[in-house]
C-alpha positions as a printed Julia matrix, in Angstrom:
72×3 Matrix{Float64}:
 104.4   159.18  82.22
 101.75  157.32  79.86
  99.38  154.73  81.91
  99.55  152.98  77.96
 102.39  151.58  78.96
 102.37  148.34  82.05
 105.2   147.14  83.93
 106.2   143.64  83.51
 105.07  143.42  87.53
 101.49  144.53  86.9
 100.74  141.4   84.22
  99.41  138.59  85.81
  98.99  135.35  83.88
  95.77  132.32  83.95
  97.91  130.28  86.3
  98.56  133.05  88.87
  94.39  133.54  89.45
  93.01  132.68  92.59
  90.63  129.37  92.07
  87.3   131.08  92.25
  84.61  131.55  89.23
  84.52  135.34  90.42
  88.49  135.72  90.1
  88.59  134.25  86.52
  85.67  136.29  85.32
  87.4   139.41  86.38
  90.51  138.3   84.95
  88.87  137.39  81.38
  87.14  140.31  81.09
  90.11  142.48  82.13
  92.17  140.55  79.02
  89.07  141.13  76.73
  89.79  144.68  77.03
  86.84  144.91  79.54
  83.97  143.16  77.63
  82.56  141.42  79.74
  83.19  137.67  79.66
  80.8   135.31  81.83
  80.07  131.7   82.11
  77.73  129.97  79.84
  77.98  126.3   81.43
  79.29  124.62  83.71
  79.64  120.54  83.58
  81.63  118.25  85.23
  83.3   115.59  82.28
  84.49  111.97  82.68
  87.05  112.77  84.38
  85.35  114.4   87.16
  86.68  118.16  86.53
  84.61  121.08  87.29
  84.82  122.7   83.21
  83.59  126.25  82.87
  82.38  127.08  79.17
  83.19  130.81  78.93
  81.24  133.41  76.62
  84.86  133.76  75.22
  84.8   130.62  73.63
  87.0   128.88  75.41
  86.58  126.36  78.36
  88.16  126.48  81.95
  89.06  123.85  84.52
  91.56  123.61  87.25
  94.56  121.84  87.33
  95.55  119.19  90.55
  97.19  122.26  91.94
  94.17  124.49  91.89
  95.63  126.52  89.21
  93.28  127.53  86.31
  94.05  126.29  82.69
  92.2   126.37  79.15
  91.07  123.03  78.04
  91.62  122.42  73.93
C-alpha cells in the first residue's frame, strides 16, 4: 500500500504539540512540506505572553493550558 496516503491517527494538530520551541519547529516544518520553518523573534507583548514570530509568517504563543495557538 501507498505511504501517499496517512491515517487519520498519524495527523496531529497545533494544539496536540508538546510546549517546547524545538517541538513546534519540527511540527511547522513537517506541515510546510519539510521547508524548514524557524523563529525569527521572540517578544513577550502586554500581556506578558511569550510570542514566537515564525519564518512562516505567522506568530505563536501558548495558551493558559500550555497548548500552542496562532495569534491573528
Amino acid at each position: 500500500m501507498s505511504q501517499a496516503f496517512v491515517k487519520e491517527s498519524d495527523e496531529q494538530w497545533l494544539h496536540e504539540v508538546q510546549p517546547t520551541l524545538t517541538a513546534l519547529v519540527h511540527y511547522l516544518t513537517r506541515e510546510n512540506n519539510g521547508i524548514r520553518v524557524y523563529e525569527q523573534k521572540y517578544f513577550v507583548d502586554d500581556k506578558g505572553r511569550e510570542i514566537h514570530a515564525m519564518s512562516n509568517g505567522l506568530s505563536y504563543t501558548k495558551d493558559a493550558e500550555g497548548r500552542w495557538m496562532v495569534l491573528y
